[in-house]
Short mmCIF file of C-alpha atoms and ligand atoms in Angstrom, two decimals:
data_model
loop_
_atom_site.label_atom_id
_atom_site.label_comp_id
_atom_site.label_asym_id
_atom_site.label_seq_id
_atom_site.Cartn_x
_atom_site.Cartn_y
_atom_site.Cartn_z
CA MET K 1001 1.60 -4.40 -35.06
CA THR K 1002 -1.89 -5.58 -33.90
CA PRO K 1003 -2.68 -6.22 -29.99
CA VAL K 1004 -3.49 -9.93 -30.63
CA GLU K 1005 0.15 -10.50 -32.41
CA LEU K 1006 1.84 -8.92 -29.26
CA ILE K 1007 -0.27 -10.69 -27.00
CA LYS K 1008 0.51 -14.07 -28.70
CA LYS K 1009 3.97 -13.14 -28.60
CA LYS K 1010 4.21 -12.58 -24.94
CA ARG K 1011 1.82 -15.82 -24.23
CA GLU K 1012 4.58 -17.81 -25.97
CA GLY K 1013 7.32 -16.54 -23.70
CA SER K 1014 9.20 -13.76 -26.41
CA THR K 1015 10.50 -10.59 -24.84
CA LEU K 1016 8.59 -7.52 -26.47
CA ASN K 1017 11.14 -4.69 -27.76
CA GLU K 1018 10.88 -1.09 -26.93
CA GLU K 1019 8.80 -0.02 -29.88
CA GLU K 1020 6.05 -2.88 -29.31
CA LEU K 1021 6.02 -2.06 -25.61
CA ARG K 1022 5.41 1.81 -26.30
CA TRP K 1023 2.90 0.76 -28.86
CA LEU K 1024 0.69 -1.38 -26.65
CA ILE K 1025 1.09 1.11 -23.57
CA GLN K 1026 0.29 4.51 -25.73
CA GLY K 1027 -2.48 2.51 -27.34
CA TYR K 1028 -3.88 1.54 -24.05
CA VAL K 1029 -3.82 5.25 -22.81
CA ALA K 1030 -5.18 6.68 -25.91
CA GLY K 1031 -8.00 4.20 -25.50
CA THR K 1032 -7.43 2.27 -28.94
CA ILE K 1033 -6.43 -0.83 -27.19
CA PRO K 1034 -9.46 -2.01 -25.19
CA ASP K 1035 -9.47 -3.35 -21.60
CA TYR K 1036 -9.95 -6.74 -22.71
CA GLN K 1037 -6.80 -6.96 -24.80
CA MET K 1038 -4.94 -5.07 -22.60
CA SER K 1039 -5.96 -8.00 -19.61
CA ALA K 1040 -4.86 -10.80 -21.89
CA PHE K 1041 -1.95 -9.23 -22.12
CA LEU K 1042 -1.26 -8.56 -18.66
CA MET K 1043 -2.14 -12.26 -17.86
CA ALA K 1044 0.52 -13.21 -20.60
CA CYS K 1045 3.02 -11.29 -18.53
CA PHE K 1046 1.80 -13.04 -15.43
CA PHE K 1047 2.55 -16.38 -16.76
CA GLN K 1048 5.58 -15.50 -18.64
CA GLY K 1049 7.08 -12.78 -16.83
CA MET K 1050 9.40 -10.18 -18.60
CA SER K 1051 13.39 -10.00 -18.81
CA GLU K 1052 15.32 -7.73 -16.75
CA GLU K 1053 15.74 -5.22 -19.93
CA GLU K 1054 12.01 -5.56 -20.68
CA THR K 1055 10.99 -4.71 -17.25
CA LEU K 1056 13.23 -1.68 -17.20
CA THR K 1057 12.00 -0.51 -20.46
CA PHE K 1058 8.51 -1.24 -19.44
CA THR K 1059 9.08 1.00 -16.49
CA ARG K 1060 10.65 3.97 -18.43
CA LEU K 1061 7.35 3.78 -20.85
CA MET K 1062 5.07 3.95 -18.00
CA LEU K 1063 6.84 6.54 -16.30
CA HIS K 1064 6.89 8.57 -19.57
CA SER K 1065 3.09 7.82 -20.24
CA GLY K 1066 2.57 11.22 -18.72
CA ASP K 1067 4.46 14.23 -17.34
CA VAL K 1068 7.46 13.97 -14.85
CA ILE K 1069 7.32 16.27 -12.03
CA ASP K 1070 10.31 18.76 -11.40
CA LEU K 1071 10.57 19.77 -7.56
CA SER K 1072 13.81 20.88 -8.03
CA ASP K 1073 12.68 24.25 -7.08
CA ILE K 1074 11.36 23.18 -3.74
CA PRO K 1075 14.15 22.84 -0.97
CA GLY K 1076 15.59 19.77 0.86
CA ILE K 1077 15.95 16.34 0.02
CA LYS K 1078 12.67 15.03 -1.17
CA VAL K 1079 12.00 11.38 0.11
CA ASP K 1080 9.10 8.92 -0.68
CA LYS K 1081 8.21 5.32 0.89
CA HIS K 1082 5.72 2.71 -1.01
CA SER K 1083 4.82 -0.61 0.04
CA THR K 1084 4.29 -3.27 -2.20
CA GLY K 1085 0.67 -3.99 -0.57
CA GLY K 1086 -0.73 -5.32 2.41
CA VAL K 1087 -3.58 -5.77 4.63
CA GLY K 1088 -4.35 -3.20 7.45
CA ASP K 1089 -0.90 -1.70 5.81
CA LYS K 1090 -1.97 2.36 6.78
CA VAL K 1091 1.63 3.11 7.33
CA SER K 1092 1.80 5.92 4.65
CA LEU K 1093 -1.20 7.62 6.71
CA ILE K 1094 1.01 7.87 9.57
CA LEU K 1095 4.70 8.20 8.37
CA ALA K 1096 4.04 10.88 5.48
CA PRO K 1097 2.93 13.47 8.08
CA ILE K 1098 5.93 12.09 10.55
CA VAL K 1099 8.67 12.65 8.16
CA ALA K 1100 7.29 15.81 6.92
CA ALA K 1101 6.95 17.21 10.65
CA CYS K 1102 10.69 16.23 11.04
CA GLY K 1103 11.31 18.55 8.17
CA VAL K 1104 11.90 15.97 5.00
CA PRO K 1105 9.45 16.65 1.96
CA VAL K 1106 7.60 13.56 1.22
CA PRO K 1107 5.68 13.85 -2.47
CA MET K 1108 4.02 10.62 -2.80
CA ILE K 1109 1.83 9.20 -5.32
CA SER K 1110 -0.43 6.12 -4.19
CA GLY K 1111 -2.66 3.94 -5.37
CA ARG K 1112 -6.35 2.47 -4.56
CA GLY K 1113 -6.98 -0.90 -3.43
CA LEU K 1114 -5.44 -3.47 -5.05
CA GLY K 1115 -6.35 -7.17 -5.15
CA HIS K 1116 -7.13 -8.04 -1.22
CA THR K 1117 -4.87 -5.28 -0.33
CA GLY K 1118 -6.17 -1.70 0.65
CA GLY K 1119 -5.00 1.38 -1.01
CA THR K 1120 -3.64 4.61 0.63
CA LEU K 1121 -6.02 6.84 -1.95
CA ASP K 1122 -9.31 4.85 -0.93
CA LYS K 1123 -8.26 5.43 2.88
CA LEU K 1124 -7.54 8.97 2.22
CA GLU K 1125 -10.69 9.64 0.22
CA SER K 1126 -12.74 7.99 3.30
CA ILE K 1127 -11.96 11.66 5.05
CA PRO K 1128 -14.85 13.79 3.74
CA GLY K 1129 -13.84 16.39 1.28
CA PHE K 1130 -10.11 15.09 0.73
CA ARG K 1131 -9.03 15.18 -2.90
CA THR K 1132 -6.56 13.02 -3.97
CA ALA K 1133 -6.53 14.07 -7.87
CA LEU K 1134 -4.84 17.23 -7.83
CA SER K 1135 -3.43 19.10 -10.73
CA ILE K 1136 0.45 19.38 -11.31
CA PRO K 1137 0.32 23.22 -9.71
CA GLU K 1138 -1.69 21.96 -6.85
CA TYR K 1139 0.56 19.36 -6.14
CA LYS K 1140 3.51 21.45 -6.09
CA SER K 1141 1.54 24.08 -4.11
CA VAL K 1142 0.61 21.49 -1.29
CA ILE K 1143 4.24 20.24 -0.87
CA ARG K 1144 5.70 23.50 -0.71
CA LYS K 1145 3.25 24.86 1.89
CA VAL K 1146 2.90 21.66 4.18
CA GLY K 1147 6.13 19.68 3.27
CA ALA K 1148 3.95 16.48 2.32
CA VAL K 1149 1.48 15.90 -0.65
CA LEU K 1150 -0.59 12.47 -1.10
CA ILE K 1151 -2.11 12.03 -4.50
CA GLY K 1152 -3.21 9.21 -7.21
CA GLN K 1153 -2.01 8.51 -10.64
CA THR K 1154 -4.16 11.20 -12.91
CA ASN K 1155 -4.16 11.72 -16.44
CA GLU K 1156 -1.37 13.89 -16.42
CA ILE K 1157 0.93 11.46 -14.16
CA VAL K 1158 1.32 8.14 -14.65
CA PRO K 1159 -1.99 7.64 -16.76
CA ALA K 1160 -0.82 4.31 -18.20
CA ASP K 1161 -0.57 3.06 -14.18
CA LYS K 1162 -3.79 4.78 -13.62
CA LYS K 1163 -5.77 2.50 -16.08
CA MET K 1164 -3.45 -0.70 -15.80
CA TYR K 1165 -3.68 -0.65 -11.84
CA ALA K 1166 -7.37 -0.53 -11.80
CA LEU K 1167 -7.64 -3.31 -14.51
CA ARG K 1168 -4.96 -5.60 -12.55
CA ASP K 1169 -7.06 -5.20 -9.70
CA VAL K 1170 -10.36 -7.09 -11.10
CA THR K 1171 -8.21 -9.43 -13.49
CA ALA K 1172 -6.28 -11.38 -10.91
CA THR K 1173 -2.96 -10.00 -12.73
CA VAL K 1174 -1.36 -8.36 -9.66
CA GLU K 1175 1.16 -10.78 -8.37
CA CYS K 1176 3.65 -10.40 -10.81
CA ILE K 1177 7.33 -8.96 -10.39
CA PRO K 1178 7.90 -6.93 -13.62
CA LEU K 1179 4.12 -5.43 -13.49
CA ILE K 1180 4.51 -4.55 -9.85
CA ALA K 1181 8.03 -2.84 -10.45
CA GLY K 1182 6.76 -1.04 -13.40
CA SER K 1183 3.58 0.35 -11.68
CA ILE K 1184 5.74 1.26 -8.55
CA MET K 1185 8.39 2.65 -9.84
CA SER K 1186 6.98 4.74 -12.65
CA LYS K 1187 4.98 6.31 -9.85
CA LYS K 1188 7.53 6.97 -7.63
CA LEU K 1189 10.17 8.34 -10.67
CA ALA K 1190 7.31 10.69 -11.44
CA GLU K 1191 6.46 12.43 -8.22
CA GLY K 1192 9.82 14.47 -8.15
CA ILE K 1193 11.85 12.55 -5.25
CA ASP K 1194 15.81 12.36 -4.75
CA ALA K 1195 15.23 9.16 -2.71
CA LEU K 1196 12.85 6.39 -1.80
CA VAL K 1197 12.13 4.08 0.74
CA LEU K 1198 10.34 0.99 -0.31
CA ASP K 1199 8.40 -1.80 2.09
CA VAL K 1200 8.39 -4.98 0.39
CA LYS K 1201 5.80 -7.09 2.10
CA THR K 1202 6.03 -11.27 2.70
CA GLY K 1203 3.64 -13.71 3.65
CA ARG K 1204 0.29 -14.87 3.23
CA GLY K 1205 -1.03 -11.30 2.92
CA ALA K 1206 1.61 -10.21 0.50
CA PHE K 1207 1.54 -10.31 -3.27
CA MET K 1208 4.76 -12.18 -2.70
CA GLN K 1209 4.22 -15.00 -0.30
CA SER K 1210 7.67 -16.62 -0.05
CA TYR K 1211 10.72 -14.71 1.48
CA ALA K 1212 12.66 -15.64 -1.83
CA ARG K 1213 10.32 -14.23 -3.91
CA SER K 1214 9.96 -10.77 -1.99
CA LEU K 1215 13.84 -10.62 -2.03
CA GLU K 1216 13.65 -10.92 -5.66
CA LEU K 1217 11.06 -8.03 -6.16
CA ALA K 1218 12.92 -5.78 -3.47
CA GLN K 1219 16.14 -6.22 -5.22
CA THR K 1220 14.49 -5.48 -8.71
CA LEU K 1221 12.98 -2.39 -7.33
CA VAL K 1222 16.38 -1.10 -5.72
CA ARG K 1223 18.00 -1.76 -9.00
CA ILE K 1224 15.59 0.06 -11.09
CA GLY K 1225 15.42 2.77 -8.48
CA THR K 1226 19.26 3.35 -8.38
CA GLY K 1227 19.12 3.02 -12.21
CA PHE K 1228 17.66 5.90 -12.54
CA GLY K 1229 19.86 7.67 -10.30
CA LYS K 1230 17.60 7.59 -7.02
CA GLU K 1231 19.05 6.44 -3.70
CA THR K 1232 16.72 3.56 -3.08
CA VAL K 1233 16.79 1.11 -0.05
CA ALA K 1234 13.97 -1.55 1.01
CA PHE K 1235 12.89 -3.58 4.17
CA ILE K 1236 11.33 -6.99 3.60
CA THR K 1237 8.58 -6.89 6.60
CA ASP K 1238 6.14 -9.57 7.61
CA MET K 1239 2.70 -9.70 6.25
CA SER K 1240 1.68 -12.89 7.60
CA GLN K 1241 -0.82 -11.08 9.74
CA PRO K 1242 -3.07 -7.93 9.29
CA LEU K 1243 -0.71 -4.96 10.46
CA GLY K 1244 -1.90 -3.14 13.38
CA THR K 1245 -5.90 -3.77 14.46
CA THR K 1246 -7.95 -2.46 11.61
CA ILE K 1247 -8.93 -3.25 7.80
CA GLY K 1248 -10.93 -0.84 6.11
CA ASN K 1249 -10.84 2.40 5.09
CA TRP K 1250 -12.20 4.89 7.60
CA LEU K 1251 -11.53 2.27 10.25
CA GLU K 1252 -7.76 2.38 9.37
CA VAL K 1253 -7.88 6.24 9.06
CA VAL K 1254 -8.89 6.10 12.92
CA GLU K 1255 -6.25 3.97 14.03
CA SER K 1256 -3.86 6.37 12.06
CA VAL K 1257 -5.07 9.10 13.87
CA GLU K 1258 -5.03 7.36 17.31
CA CYS K 1259 -1.25 6.51 16.58
CA LEU K 1260 -0.45 9.62 15.56
CA LYS K 1261 -1.95 11.17 18.97
CA GLY K 1262 0.37 8.52 20.85
CA LYS K 1263 -2.83 6.96 22.17
CA ARG K 1264 -1.97 3.53 20.70
CA GLY K 1265 0.99 1.88 19.44
CA HIS K 1266 3.08 1.33 22.55
CA ASP K 1267 2.81 -2.15 23.81
CA ASP K 1268 -0.49 -2.75 22.35
CA ALA K 1269 -2.04 -4.23 19.16
CA SER K 1270 -0.97 -1.46 16.87
CA SER K 1271 2.94 -2.06 17.97
CA ASP K 1272 3.59 -4.02 14.84
CA LEU K 1273 2.24 -1.06 12.45
CA MET K 1274 4.49 1.65 14.67
CA GLU K 1275 7.52 -0.31 14.83
CA VAL K 1276 7.34 -0.80 10.69
CA THR K 1277 6.16 3.30 10.56
CA HIS K 1278 9.13 4.21 12.79
CA VAL K 1279 11.78 2.29 11.31
CA LEU K 1280 10.49 3.22 7.58
CA ALA K 1281 10.25 6.94 8.66
CA GLY K 1282 13.77 6.79 10.28
CA ALA K 1283 15.41 5.39 6.92
CA MET K 1284 13.45 8.43 5.20
CA LEU K 1285 15.01 10.76 7.56
CA MET K 1286 18.54 9.15 7.30
CA LEU K 1287 18.11 9.85 3.35
CA GLY K 1288 16.67 13.04 3.69
CA LYS K 1289 20.04 13.83 5.69
CA LYS K 1290 17.93 14.91 8.86
CA ALA K 1291 19.46 12.12 10.70
CA LYS K 1292 22.79 9.95 10.62
CA THR K 1293 21.85 6.44 11.15
CA ILE K 1294 17.98 4.86 10.79
CA ALA K 1295 18.26 4.59 14.65
CA GLU K 1296 18.72 8.42 15.00
CA GLY K 1297 15.78 8.91 12.40
CA VAL K 1298 13.63 6.59 14.66
CA GLU K 1299 14.12 8.63 17.84
CA LEU K 1300 13.04 11.92 15.44
CA SER K 1301 10.18 9.90 14.37
CA ARG K 1302 9.18 9.39 17.98
CA ALA K 1303 9.58 12.43 18.94
CA SER K 1304 7.11 13.87 16.42
CA ILE K 1305 4.43 11.65 17.97
CA ALA K 1306 5.37 12.54 21.50
CA ASN K 1307 5.55 16.42 20.83
CA GLY K 1308 2.21 16.34 18.58
CA SER K 1309 4.14 17.99 15.57
CA ALA K 1310 3.17 14.70 13.33
CA TYR K 1311 -0.67 14.67 14.31
CA ARG K 1312 -0.83 18.31 13.57
CA LYS K 1313 0.71 17.88 10.04
CA LEU K 1314 -1.91 15.48 9.12
CA LEU K 1315 -4.48 17.93 10.18
CA GLU K 1316 -2.60 20.63 8.16
CA LEU K 1317 -1.97 18.23 5.01
CA THR K 1318 -5.85 17.29 5.44
CA ALA K 1319 -7.26 20.83 4.91
CA ALA K 1320 -4.72 21.51 2.03
CA GLN K 1321 -6.04 18.95 0.36
CA GLY K 1322 -9.71 19.87 0.70
CA GLY K 1323 -10.48 17.47 3.39
CA ASP K 1324 -12.31 18.30 6.66
CA ALA K 1325 -9.93 18.05 9.38
CA SER K 1326 -12.81 18.49 11.97
CA ALA K 1327 -13.76 14.68 11.07
CA LEU K 1328 -10.37 13.39 12.31
CA GLU K 1329 -10.54 15.77 15.28
CA ASN K 1330 -14.07 14.31 16.33
CA LEU K 1331 -13.93 10.69 14.96
CA GLU K 1332 -17.33 9.89 16.36
CA ARG K 1333 -18.99 11.87 14.31
CA TYR K 1334 -18.76 9.72 11.35
CA PRO K 1335 -21.55 7.72 9.94
CA LEU K 1336 -21.93 4.16 11.39
CA PRO K 1337 -22.56 0.88 9.41
CA ARG K 1338 -25.91 -0.48 9.58
CA HIS K 1339 -24.23 -3.75 10.75
CA SER K 1340 -21.43 -4.34 13.46
CA ILE K 1341 -20.86 -7.92 14.20
CA GLU K 1342 -18.90 -9.69 16.80
CA VAL K 1343 -17.11 -12.75 15.55
CA LYS K 1344 -16.78 -14.88 18.85
CA THR K 1345 -14.82 -18.28 19.66
CA MET K 1346 -15.35 -21.11 21.64
CA ASP K 1347 -11.79 -22.43 21.54
CA THR K 1348 -9.43 -21.76 24.46
CA GLY K 1349 -5.48 -21.44 24.05
CA TYR K 1350 -3.34 -18.82 21.76
CA VAL K 1351 -3.94 -17.17 18.62
CA ALA K 1352 -1.09 -19.00 16.31
CA GLU K 1353 -2.15 -17.56 12.83
CA ILE K 1354 -4.45 -14.78 11.54
CA ASP K 1355 -4.92 -15.41 7.56
CA SER K 1356 -4.47 -11.80 6.16
CA LEU K 1357 -5.15 -13.19 2.85
CA GLU K 1358 -8.66 -14.30 3.98
CA LEU K 1359 -9.53 -11.27 5.77
CA GLY K 1360 -8.57 -8.92 3.14
CA LEU K 1361 -10.87 -11.04 0.78
CA THR K 1362 -13.46 -10.86 3.32
CA SER K 1363 -13.23 -7.08 3.57
CA ILE K 1364 -13.77 -6.67 -0.17
CA THR K 1365 -17.21 -8.58 0.49
CA LEU K 1366 -18.20 -6.03 2.92
CA GLY K 1367 -17.56 -3.26 0.86
CA ALA K 1368 -14.12 -1.95 1.63
CA GLY K 1369 -12.52 -2.75 -1.80
CA ARG K 1370 -13.78 -3.42 -5.64
CA GLY K 1371 -14.82 -6.75 -7.50
CA LEU K 1372 -15.41 -4.64 -10.70
CA ILE K 1373 -13.33 -1.29 -11.81
CA GLU K 1374 -16.66 0.92 -11.48
CA ASP K 1375 -17.52 -0.39 -7.98
CA THR K 1376 -17.79 2.37 -5.31
CA ILE K 1377 -16.17 1.54 -1.92
CA ASP K 1378 -18.13 2.03 1.24
CA PRO K 1379 -15.65 3.51 3.39
CA LYS K 1380 -17.17 2.58 6.77
CA ALA K 1381 -16.78 -1.10 5.72
CA GLY K 1382 -14.34 -3.32 7.54
CA ILE K 1383 -12.93 -5.50 10.01
CA VAL K 1384 -11.50 -4.61 13.54
CA LEU K 1385 -9.38 -7.56 15.17
CA SER K 1386 -9.75 -7.97 18.84
CA LYS K 1387 -7.15 -10.64 18.99
CA LYS K 1388 -3.69 -11.08 17.37
CA VAL K 1389 -1.09 -13.58 17.06
CA GLY K 1390 0.34 -14.78 20.11
CA ASP K 1391 -2.91 -13.29 22.43
CA SER K 1392 -4.54 -15.99 24.65
CA ILE K 1393 -8.42 -16.78 24.24
CA ASP K 1394 -11.01 -18.08 26.17
CA ALA K 1395 -14.12 -19.60 25.13
CA GLY K 1396 -16.98 -16.74 24.08
CA ASP K 1397 -13.74 -14.22 23.43
CA THR K 1398 -14.38 -12.03 20.63
CA LEU K 1399 -11.71 -12.48 17.82
CA ALA K 1400 -12.76 -9.63 15.58
CA VAL K 1401 -15.90 -7.44 14.86
CA PHE K 1402 -16.80 -6.62 11.47
CA TYR K 1403 -18.97 -3.56 10.04
CA THR K 1404 -21.23 -3.32 6.69
CA ASP K 1405 -24.16 -2.12 5.19
CA ARG K 1406 -24.80 -5.21 3.10
CA GLU K 1407 -27.25 -7.87 4.49
CA ALA K 1408 -26.49 -10.69 2.53
CA VAL K 1409 -22.77 -11.18 3.53
CA LEU K 1410 -23.15 -11.29 7.20
CA GLU K 1411 -23.29 -15.09 7.51
CA PRO K 1412 -20.37 -15.86 5.17
CA ALA K 1413 -18.44 -13.19 6.32
CA ARG K 1414 -18.54 -14.28 10.02
CA ASP K 1415 -17.92 -17.89 8.86
CA ARG K 1416 -14.60 -16.95 7.04
CA ILE K 1417 -13.34 -14.19 9.85
CA ARG K 1418 -13.96 -17.15 12.44
CA LYS K 1419 -12.20 -19.82 10.06
CA ALA K 1420 -9.22 -17.00 9.73
CA PHE K 1421 -8.15 -17.65 12.93
CA ARG K 1422 -5.88 -20.70 14.07
CA PHE K 1423 -5.20 -21.42 17.65
CA GLN K 1424 -3.13 -23.43 19.48
CA PRO K 1425 -2.44 -25.13 23.20
CA THR K 1426 0.84 -23.42 23.72
CA PRO K 1427 2.03 -19.60 22.88
CA PRO K 1428 3.55 -19.60 19.75
CA GLN K 1429 7.08 -18.28 18.99
CA GLN K 1430 6.96 -14.22 18.37
CA LYS K 1431 8.20 -13.63 14.64
CA PRO K 1432 9.96 -10.28 13.89
CA ILE K 1433 8.04 -7.59 11.76
CA ILE K 1434 11.26 -6.49 10.02
CA LEU K 1435 13.10 -9.28 8.31
CA SER K 1436 16.01 -7.59 6.26
CA TYR K 1437 17.07 -4.30 4.97
CA VAL K 1438 18.11 -4.12 1.28
CA GLU K 1439 20.30 -1.88 -0.57
CA LYS K 1440 22.33 -1.53 -3.57
CA GLY K 1441 25.76 -2.95 -1.68
CA GLY K 1442 23.56 -6.07 -0.52
CA VAL K 1443 21.00 -7.79 1.82
CA LYS K 1444 21.47 -7.60 5.74
CA THR K 1445 18.97 -9.40 8.20
CA TRP K 1446 17.43 -6.82 10.29
CA MET K 1447 18.01 -6.45 14.12
N1 URA Q 2727 1.69 -1.14 -5.43
C1 URA Q 2727 1.52 -0.56 -6.80
O1 URA Q 2727 1.62 0.74 -6.81
N2 URA Q 2727 1.56 -1.41 -7.44
C2 URA Q 2727 1.55 -2.75 -7.61
O2 URA Q 2727 1.69 -3.18 -8.44
C3 URA Q 2727 1.58 -3.33 -6.37
C4 URA Q 2727 1.39 -2.23 -4.89
#
């Protein structure tokens, strides 16, 4: 076998067998297949897709590229959640402490920023000292002690996804169902879960922009999880505008802390974020047998915010992973970016649309994401929305404020952010944030 033969085979639309896929994945992890050949292979997959069986084999091989963690000696039903990626999607930062505070252990392997979307690891690492590269014994010790642990792919755990994920981020090879499925499910199956809740995003800021493609992705993920013997359910949620008000790593930590403290998330611009968080947490608590129904789980989730236990769990988790919990207690102490620029409008009327894809891409230019694998993130960079869809606006109103250290991007960023907003004279019809619920037995519209 040669990489070129296999790239050509996929390019021409053929199916690769197990031996061929194993050879490619193992060679890539070992470093004998270079990034440029893997990039070409990924692009061939992007255009040609994979058969159902090939996707399953690919996922299994990605999973077994490293160790599969056994958490059977830790009491409780372990449940995790994973999002297919969104703009301003900081749900994991809020939900993991909630669910752990309610007594369901949450072992979570997340990713960094991918394409125009942010990543949980980059957000966590914006907390001074927070370590996301734990060894397996450290991982087990944190989940045993705290009830939640949030790490990234390592050289021991899903190393194939660690490398391929970083490569896909910078080679425009993200939006491909088999590659997303292999990436997500290999991480989830490696982390020691018993059950899984998936948040499949749909709309302009999602990797699958149409509802039909999002449903196809949700069903593929549920089939794979179930096939591996893990109870798996998925929600399809709206990503046509950013979730909550912040885009960018530390900014998203700040919003998460304020939501966990109950200061935001009720009848304000973070309500969409908290609606998704509570429903996903409710489903996790149901799968973890702490609630009989999702609705009962949602009540427990809300109570954990009201009684402060979820926020305290975030502080405990942060300290257990080497982070400075006092940075969360004193948000105002964080270094300020060199520039903070208000983006104003001269229009009047209502916000009809906010282009989340465009805002995600703009946040990368501010320093919140990567253009090259070796780029470093500026945790302070990003965008805070002052208006969301449905808000009324007057001439002179601020639409958003953006933060960056990069002088050269100020004018283009201001222009892109302004153009990401579309207005209309009358209030737009509000869309539901949670569209459907997908389980092994079928699909239901979510009420
Ligand atoms: N999340 C992942 O972990 N992988 C993807 O490919 C997309 C979202």
